[in-house]
Coordinates of C-alpha atoms in Angstrom, one line a residue:
M1 CA 30.1 -114.3 82.5
D2 CA 33.8 -113.6 83.2
Y3 CA 33.9 -111.5 80.1
H4 CA 31.0 -109.3 81.2
R5 CA 32.5 -109.1 84.7
N6 CA 36.0 -108.0 83.5
Y7 CA 34.8 -105.5 80.9
R8 CA 35.4 -101.9 81.7
P9 CA 34.7 -99.1 79.1
C10 CA 37.5 -96.8 78.2
P11 CA 36.7 -93.3 79.6
T12 CA 39.2 -91.5 77.2
F13 CA 37.0 -92.0 74.2
F14 CA 34.1 -90.1 75.6
V15 CA 36.4 -87.4 77.0
E16 CA 38.0 -86.7 73.7
E17 CA 34.7 -86.5 71.9
D18 CA 33.4 -84.0 74.5
Y19 CA 36.6 -81.9 74.2
G20 CA 36.4 -81.7 70.4
M21 CA 32.7 -80.6 70.5
E22 CA 33.5 -77.9 73.1
S23 CA 36.4 -76.6 71.0
R24 CA 34.2 -76.2 68.0
I25 CA 31.5 -74.4 70.0
R26 CA 34.2 -72.1 71.5
Q27 CA 35.5 -71.3 68.0
E28 CA 32.1 -70.6 66.7
R29 CA 31.4 -68.3 69.7
Q30 CA 34.6 -66.4 69.1
A31 CA 33.9 -66.1 65.4
K32 CA 30.5 -64.7 66.1
Q33 CA 31.9 -62.2 68.6
E34 CA 34.5 -61.0 66.1
H35 CA 31.8 -60.6 63.5
D36 CA 29.6 -58.6 65.9
K37 CA 32.6 -56.4 66.7
Q38 CA 33.4 -55.8 63.1
M39 CA 29.8 -54.9 62.3
A40 CA 29.6 -52.6 65.3
R41 CA 32.8 -51.0 64.1
E42 CA 31.5 -50.5 60.6
R43 CA 28.3 -48.9 62.0
Q44 CA 30.4 -46.6 64.0
Y45 CA 32.4 -45.6 60.9
V46 CA 29.3 -44.9 59.0
M47 CA 27.8 -42.8 61.8
A48 CA 31.1 -40.9 62.1
D49 CA 31.2 -40.2 58.4
E50 CA 27.6 -39.0 58.4
L51 CA 28.3 -36.7 61.4
S52 CA 31.5 -35.5 59.8
N53 CA 29.7 -34.7 56.6
L54 CA 26.9 -33.0 58.4
T55 CA 29.4 -31.0 60.5
S56 CA 31.5 -30.1 57.4
E57 CA 28.4 -28.8 55.5
Q58 CA 27.4 -26.7 58.5
L59 CA 30.9 -25.3 59.1
R60 CA 32.1 -25.2 55.5
D61 CA 31.6 -21.4 55.2
D62 CA 33.4 -20.9 58.5
V63 CA 36.3 -23.1 57.5
L64 CA 36.6 -21.3 54.1
S65 CA 36.6 -17.9 55.7
H66 CA 39.3 -19.0 58.1
M67 CA 41.4 -20.4 55.2
L68 CA 41.0 -17.1 53.3
E69 CA 42.1 -15.1 56.3
M70 CA 45.2 -17.3 56.9
D71 CA 46.0 -17.1 53.2
N72 CA 46.4 -13.4 53.4
Q73 CA 48.4 -13.5 56.6
T74 CA 50.9 -16.1 55.4
L75 CA 51.6 -14.5 52.0
P76 CA 55.3 -13.9 51.1
D77 CA 56.6 -10.5 50.1
V78 CA 58.1 -10.6 46.6
E79 CA 59.6 -7.1 46.8
S80 CA 61.7 -8.2 49.9
I81 CA 62.9 -11.2 47.9
D82 CA 63.9 -8.9 45.1
I83 CA 66.4 -7.0 47.2
Q84 CA 68.3 -10.1 48.3
T85 CA 72.0 -9.5 47.7
E86 CA 73.1 -13.0 46.7
I87 CA 70.2 -15.2 45.7
Q88 CA 68.5 -14.4 42.4
W89 CA 65.4 -15.6 40.7
F90 CA 67.3 -17.6 38.2
M91 CA 68.5 -19.9 41.0
R92 CA 64.9 -20.7 42.1
P93 CA 64.2 -23.4 39.4
Y94 CA 67.4 -25.4 40.4
L95 CA 66.3 -25.5 44.1
L96 CA 62.7 -26.4 43.3
D97 CA 63.8 -29.2 41.0
F98 CA 65.9 -30.6 44.0
L99 CA 63.0 -30.2 46.4
I100 CA 60.5 -31.8 44.1
E101 CA 62.8 -34.8 43.6
A102 CA 63.3 -35.1 47.3
H103 CA 59.5 -34.8 47.9
T104 CA 58.9 -37.6 45.4
A105 CA 61.6 -39.8 46.8
F106 CA 60.2 -39.6 50.3
Q107 CA 56.6 -40.1 49.0
L108 CA 55.2 -37.1 50.9
L109 CA 51.8 -35.5 50.5
P110 CA 51.2 -32.9 47.9
S111 CA 50.4 -30.3 50.5
T112 CA 53.8 -30.8 52.0
L113 CA 55.6 -29.6 48.9
F114 CA 53.4 -26.4 48.6
L115 CA 53.8 -25.7 52.3
A116 CA 57.6 -26.1 52.1
I117 CA 57.8 -23.6 49.2
N118 CA 55.6 -21.2 51.2
L119 CA 57.9 -21.5 54.2
L120 CA 61.0 -21.0 52.0
D121 CA 59.6 -17.8 50.4
R122 CA 58.4 -16.4 53.7
Y123 CA 61.8 -16.9 55.3
C124 CA 63.5 -15.3 52.3
S125 CA 61.1 -12.3 52.7
K126 CA 62.5 -11.7 56.2
R127 CA 66.1 -12.8 56.3
V128 CA 69.2 -12.3 54.2
V129 CA 70.0 -15.6 52.7
Y130 CA 73.5 -16.4 51.4
K131 CA 73.9 -18.3 48.2
R132 CA 75.7 -21.2 49.9
H133 CA 72.8 -21.6 52.4
Y134 CA 70.0 -21.5 49.9
Q135 CA 69.7 -25.3 49.5
L136 CA 70.0 -25.7 53.3
V137 CA 67.0 -23.3 53.8
G138 CA 65.0 -25.4 51.3
C139 CA 65.8 -28.6 53.1
A140 CA 64.9 -27.1 56.5
A141 CA 61.6 -25.9 55.0
L142 CA 60.8 -29.4 53.6
L143 CA 61.7 -31.0 56.9
I144 CA 59.4 -28.7 58.8
A145 CA 56.5 -29.2 56.3
A146 CA 56.9 -33.0 56.5
K147 CA 56.7 -32.9 60.3
Y148 CA 53.7 -30.7 60.2
N149 CA 51.7 -32.6 57.5
D150 CA 52.9 -36.2 56.9
K151 CA 53.0 -39.3 58.9
K152 CA 55.9 -39.9 61.2
D153 CA 57.3 -42.8 59.2
R154 CA 57.4 -40.6 56.1
V155 CA 59.4 -37.7 57.6
P156 CA 62.9 -37.6 56.2
T157 CA 65.8 -37.8 58.6
I158 CA 68.7 -35.4 58.8
K159 CA 71.0 -38.2 57.6
E160 CA 68.9 -38.7 54.5
L161 CA 68.8 -35.0 53.7
K162 CA 72.5 -34.8 54.3
S163 CA 73.0 -37.6 51.8
M164 CA 70.9 -35.9 49.2
C165 CA 72.9 -32.7 49.6
C166 CA 76.1 -34.8 49.1
S167 CA 77.3 -34.0 52.7
L168 CA 77.6 -30.4 51.9
Y169 CA 76.2 -29.5 55.3
D170 CA 76.8 -31.0 58.7
D171 CA 74.1 -32.5 60.9
D172 CA 74.1 -29.5 63.3
M173 CA 73.6 -27.1 60.4
F174 CA 70.3 -28.7 59.5
T175 CA 69.1 -28.5 63.2
Q176 CA 70.2 -24.9 63.5
M177 CA 68.6 -23.8 60.3
E178 CA 65.3 -25.6 61.2
W179 CA 65.2 -23.7 64.5
H180 CA 66.1 -20.4 62.8
V181 CA 63.3 -20.8 60.2
L182 CA 60.8 -21.5 62.9
Q183 CA 61.9 -18.6 65.0
T184 CA 61.9 -16.2 62.1
L185 CA 58.3 -17.2 61.2
G186 CA 57.2 -16.9 64.8
W187 CA 56.4 -20.6 64.8
S188 CA 53.5 -19.9 62.5
I189 CA 53.6 -22.9 60.2
G190 CA 50.0 -23.3 59.2
H191 CA 49.2 -22.1 55.7
P192 CA 46.2 -23.1 53.5
T193 CA 48.0 -24.5 50.5
V194 CA 46.6 -24.5 46.9
D195 CA 45.7 -28.2 47.1
A196 CA 43.5 -27.5 50.2
F197 CA 41.6 -24.9 48.2
L198 CA 41.4 -27.3 45.3
Q199 CA 39.9 -30.0 47.4
H200 CA 37.3 -27.5 48.7
A201 CA 36.5 -26.4 45.1
V202 CA 35.7 -30.0 43.9
L203 CA 33.9 -31.1 47.1
D204 CA 30.5 -31.0 45.5
D205 CA 31.5 -32.4 42.1
A206 CA 31.9 -35.9 41.0
Y207 CA 35.4 -37.3 41.5
D208 CA 37.5 -36.7 38.4
P209 CA 41.2 -37.6 39.1
E210 CA 42.4 -36.3 35.7
V211 CA 41.1 -32.8 36.4
E212 CA 42.6 -32.7 39.8
H213 CA 46.0 -34.0 38.6
M214 CA 46.0 -31.5 35.7
A215 CA 45.3 -28.7 38.2
L216 CA 48.1 -29.9 40.5
Y217 CA 50.4 -30.0 37.5
I218 CA 49.6 -26.4 36.5
L219 CA 50.1 -25.3 40.1
E220 CA 53.5 -26.9 40.4
I221 CA 54.5 -25.2 37.2
A222 CA 53.4 -21.9 38.7
L223 CA 55.9 -22.4 41.6
F224 CA 58.8 -21.7 39.3
H225 CA 57.7 -18.2 38.3
R226 CA 58.0 -15.0 40.3
D227 CA 54.6 -13.7 39.1
F228 CA 52.8 -16.3 41.2
V229 CA 54.8 -16.1 44.5
A230 CA 52.6 -13.3 45.8
K231 CA 49.3 -14.7 44.5
L232 CA 46.8 -15.9 46.9
S233 CA 46.4 -19.7 47.0
S234 CA 42.7 -19.5 46.6
E235 CA 43.0 -17.5 43.3
L236 CA 45.6 -19.9 42.0
A237 CA 43.6 -22.9 42.8
R238 CA 40.4 -21.7 41.2
A239 CA 42.2 -20.4 38.1
A240 CA 44.2 -23.7 37.7
L241 CA 41.0 -25.7 38.1
A242 CA 39.2 -23.7 35.4
L243 CA 42.2 -24.0 33.1
S244 CA 42.4 -27.7 33.6
R245 CA 38.7 -28.1 32.8
C246 CA 39.3 -26.1 29.6
I247 CA 42.2 -28.3 28.6
L248 CA 40.4 -31.5 29.3
N249 CA 37.1 -30.3 27.8
R250 CA 35.2 -30.6 31.0
P251 CA 32.1 -28.5 31.8
Q252 CA 32.6 -25.5 34.0
P253 CA 30.6 -25.2 37.2
R254 CA 27.6 -23.0 37.7
H255 CA 28.1 -19.3 38.4
T256 CA 26.9 -19.7 41.9
H257 CA 29.7 -22.2 42.7
W258 CA 32.7 -20.9 44.6
S259 CA 35.2 -22.4 42.1
S260 CA 33.6 -20.4 39.2
Q261 CA 34.7 -17.1 40.7
Y262 CA 38.2 -17.3 39.3
D263 CA 40.3 -14.4 38.1
S264 CA 40.6 -14.4 34.3
M265 CA 43.9 -12.5 34.3
T266 CA 45.4 -15.2 36.6
L267 CA 44.1 -17.9 34.2
V268 CA 45.7 -16.2 31.2
A269 CA 49.0 -15.8 33.1
L270 CA 49.0 -19.5 34.0
S271 CA 48.2 -20.5 30.4
Q272 CA 51.2 -18.5 29.2
Q273 CA 53.7 -20.5 31.4
L274 CA 52.6 -24.0 30.2
H275 CA 54.8 -24.2 27.1
Q276 CA 58.2 -24.8 28.8
P277 CA 57.6 -26.7 32.1
S278 CA 60.4 -28.1 34.2
T279 CA 61.7 -31.4 33.1
V280 CA 61.4 -32.8 36.6
V281 CA 57.8 -31.8 36.9
A282 CA 56.9 -33.0 33.5
R283 CA 58.5 -36.4 34.2
K284 CA 56.7 -36.6 37.5
Y285 CA 53.3 -36.0 36.0
A286 CA 54.0 -38.3 33.1
S287 CA 53.4 -41.4 35.3
A288 CA 50.2 -43.3 35.5
H289 CA 49.8 -42.3 39.2
Y290 CA 49.1 -38.8 38.0
S291 CA 47.0 -39.8 34.9
R292 CA 49.8 -38.9 32.6
V293 CA 48.5 -35.3 32.5
S294 CA 51.9 -33.9 31.2
K295 CA 51.5 -35.9 28.0
V296 CA 47.9 -34.7 27.7
M297 CA 49.1 -31.2 28.1
E298 CA 51.8 -31.6 25.5
H299 CA 49.3 -33.0 22.9
F300 CA 46.9 -30.1 23.7
L301 CA 49.6 -27.4 23.2
N302 CA 50.8 -29.0 19.9
R303 CA 47.2 -29.1 18.6
Q304 CA 46.7 -25.5 19.6
A305 CA 50.0 -24.5 17.9
S306 CA 49.0 -26.3 14.7
L307 CA 45.6 -24.6 14.6
A308 CA 47.3 -21.2 15.1
T309 CA 49.7 -21.9 12.3
Y310 CA 46.9 -23.0 10.0
A311 CA 45.0 -19.8 10.8
R312 CA 48.0 -17.6 10.0
C313 CA 48.6 -19.4 6.6
T314 CA 45.0 -19.4 5.5
P315 CA 44.0 -16.1 3.8
P316 CA 40.9 -14.5 5.1
V317 CA 37.7 -15.1 3.1
E318 CA 36.5 -11.9 1.4
T319 CA 32.8 -11.4 1.2
P320 CA 31.9 -10.8 -2.5
I321 CA 30.4 -7.4 -3.2
E322 CA 27.0 -7.7 -4.9
S323 CA 26.9 -5.4 -8.0
K324 CA 23.6 -3.6 -8.6
P325 CA 22.1 -3.5 -12.2
Y326 CA 22.6 -0.2 -14.1
N327 CA 19.3 1.7 -14.4
G328 CA 20.5 4.3 -16.9
E329 CA 21.5 7.1 -14.5
I330 CA 24.8 8.8 -15.1
G331 CA 27.4 8.2 -12.4
L332 CA 30.1 5.8 -11.4
A333 CA 28.0 2.7 -11.8
T334 CA 29.6 -0.1 -13.8
P335 CA 27.6 -1.3 -16.8
Q336 CA 26.4 -4.9 -16.6
K337 CA 26.2 -7.5 -19.2
S338 CA 23.1 -7.4 -21.3
Q339 CA 20.8 -10.4 -21.6
Q340 CA 21.1 -10.3 -25.4
L341 CA 24.9 -11.0 -25.3
T342 CA 24.5 -14.0 -23.0
A343 CA 21.9 -15.5 -25.4
I344 CA 24.5 -16.0 -28.1
P345 CA 25.4 -19.7 -28.3
H346 CA 29.2 -19.4 -28.2
G347 CA 29.8 -15.7 -27.4
Y348 CA 32.4 -13.6 -29.0
L349 CA 35.9 -14.8 -29.8
T350 CA 38.7 -13.6 -27.7
P351 CA 40.7 -11.0 -29.7
P352 CA 44.3 -12.0 -30.3
I353 CA 47.0 -10.5 -28.1
T354 CA 49.7 -8.4 -29.9
P355 CA 53.1 -10.1 -29.4
D356 CA 55.8 -7.9 -27.9
N357 CA 58.2 -8.1 -30.8
E358 CA 60.1 -5.3 -32.5
A359 CA 59.9 -7.1 -35.9
L360 CA 56.2 -7.4 -35.6
V361 CA 55.9 -3.7 -34.7
H362 CA 58.0 -2.9 -37.8
A363 CA 55.8 -5.1 -39.9
H364 CA 52.7 -3.3 -38.6
A365 CA 54.3 0.0 -39.7
Q366 CA 55.0 -1.3 -43.2
M367 CA 51.4 -2.6 -43.5
A368 CA 50.1 0.7 -42.5
N369 CA 52.2 2.5 -45.1
H370 CA 51.0 -0.1 -47.7
D371 CA 47.4 0.6 -46.8
M372 CA 47.8 4.3 -47.1
T373 CA 49.3 4.0 -50.6
R374 CA 46.2 1.9 -51.6
G375 CA 43.8 4.4 -50.1
I376 CA 42.7 2.1 -47.2
P377 CA 42.3 3.8 -43.9
S378 CA 44.8 2.7 -41.3
V379 CA 43.6 0.2 -38.8
H380 CA 45.2 -0.6 -35.5
H381 CA 46.2 -4.3 -35.9
G382 CA 46.9 -5.0 -32.3
C383 CA 44.8 -4.8 -29.2
S384 CA 45.4 -4.7 -25.5
P385 CA 45.1 -7.8 -23.4
S386 CA 42.0 -6.4 -21.8
P387 CA 40.4 -3.9 -24.2
A388 CA 37.8 -1.6 -22.7
P389 CA 35.2 0.6 -24.4
S390 CA 35.9 4.2 -24.9
A391 CA 34.5 6.9 -22.6
E392 CA 31.9 8.2 -25.0
M393 CA 30.4 4.7 -25.5
Q394 CA 30.5 3.7 -21.9
Y395 CA 26.8 4.4 -21.3
M396 CA 25.2 3.5 -24.6
N397 CA 22.5 1.0 -24.9
S398 CA 23.0 -2.7 -25.4
E399 CA 22.1 -2.9 -29.1
A400 CA 24.3 0.0 -30.2
Y401 CA 27.1 -1.3 -28.1
Q402 CA 26.8 -4.8 -29.6
Q403 CA 26.8 -3.5 -33.2
Q404 CA 29.9 -1.4 -32.6
Q405 CA 31.7 -4.3 -31.0
E406 CA 30.8 -6.5 -34.0
A407 CA 32.1 -3.8 -36.4
M408 CA 35.3 -3.5 -34.5
Y409 CA 35.8 -7.2 -34.4
M410 CA 35.2 -7.6 -38.2
A411 CA 37.6 -4.8 -38.9
Q412 CA 40.3 -6.5 -36.8
Q413 CA 39.7 -9.9 -38.5
A414 CA 40.0 -8.3 -42.0
A415 CA 43.2 -6.6 -41.0
L416 CA 44.7 -9.7 -39.5
Q417 CA 44.0 -11.8 -42.6
Q418 CA 46.5 -9.6 -44.5
F419 CA 49.2 -10.1 -41.9
P420 CA 50.0 -13.8 -41.5
M421 CA 52.4 -13.4 -38.5
A422 CA 49.6 -12.3 -36.1
P423 CA 48.3 -15.2 -34.0
T424 CA 44.6 -16.0 -34.7
H425 CA 44.0 -18.6 -32.0
M426 CA 42.5 -17.8 -28.6
G427 CA 45.0 -17.7 -25.8
M428 CA 44.7 -20.2 -23.1
G429 CA 42.9 -18.6 -20.2
Q430 CA 42.3 -15.2 -22.0
T431 CA 38.9 -13.7 -21.6
Y432 CA 37.3 -10.8 -23.4
Q433 CA 36.7 -8.0 -20.9
G434 CA 35.9 -5.0 -23.1
G435 CA 32.4 -4.2 -22.0
M436 CA 31.4 -7.7 -21.2

């Protein structure tokens, strides 16, 4: 009885159990709320993508027309660059190699590089640039393009640009040049780059990274040449895309597609500049990130060169001229072989060739004198390598011609038996061509 009277249950056991159950319920409720939020966010993303695609399809023509208009307005003037007093076109590859290496080091977007080159050329079209400031203008153009296109954490700092230029310029010079470029261009930075037109051209096609990387590789090669500075970005993008499809053996789009309306002259001009690309650009596009398109291009050019060499070394195939049979009319027709001659089992022996030897000629003369003293008519003991019938027997019938040939051959054999020095064997590879 005392035991039951003094027994008191411990309240902590039941409290802890209730607390653990409530904690699990609370965690499950929070997990469900997070899951619902995630699903709602995914639905919003899907709806936003659908609305964006619908809007882009409706406004695609308007966007393209605006890009084409801006492309014409922001085009550099090559003739103005030609009259620069200090900077020359041979300096351009050195500056572009530096800007491409800086662009790759900072991992900037492809459009940033093309925009920076456009700003550089537009500034050089309007201002006199000294040779010692040429690199500074390029760095300022790259800085402006990065601020306009890329994320804030990717934009290079003035200290980093100064370090890449080996402290050739002070910090204030970068700031002043940046402001001067913007003021010269009227703060008009926007320019539809070639990669923007390239993305528009492949919008309706299946994603093919190798084709896009090859087109970008061709477009970066075009940056180094004066002939493409004044070309519209839309023309360059379409021509480079068509050329990359040819190199990679991809099908071309239909004629109704916008990308199929490329300029053939621009395509040919681009193809002529692919043989000697910049080392920096070739090394950049040899990486797996760009599908190693520079190696693919090198193999393609080597294969084309070998095919061209083989075509030059191989003689053209001449079409044989079919000879018509002779019908008996007098003219310039060549007499053909008769069927009776071809029916002979072994044909006629090849007549021996007269050796070119003075002693043999002297022996021929002695034999002729000996024949005359004996009353035997003189016979010509030698024959030409390719004896031909005389003019009066050129158009005789086959039987008479065969009989005369047999008589001539028997006379030659009888004469040669009296002169042991003359060869009586058939020469290797010699054929009888007289009338046969």
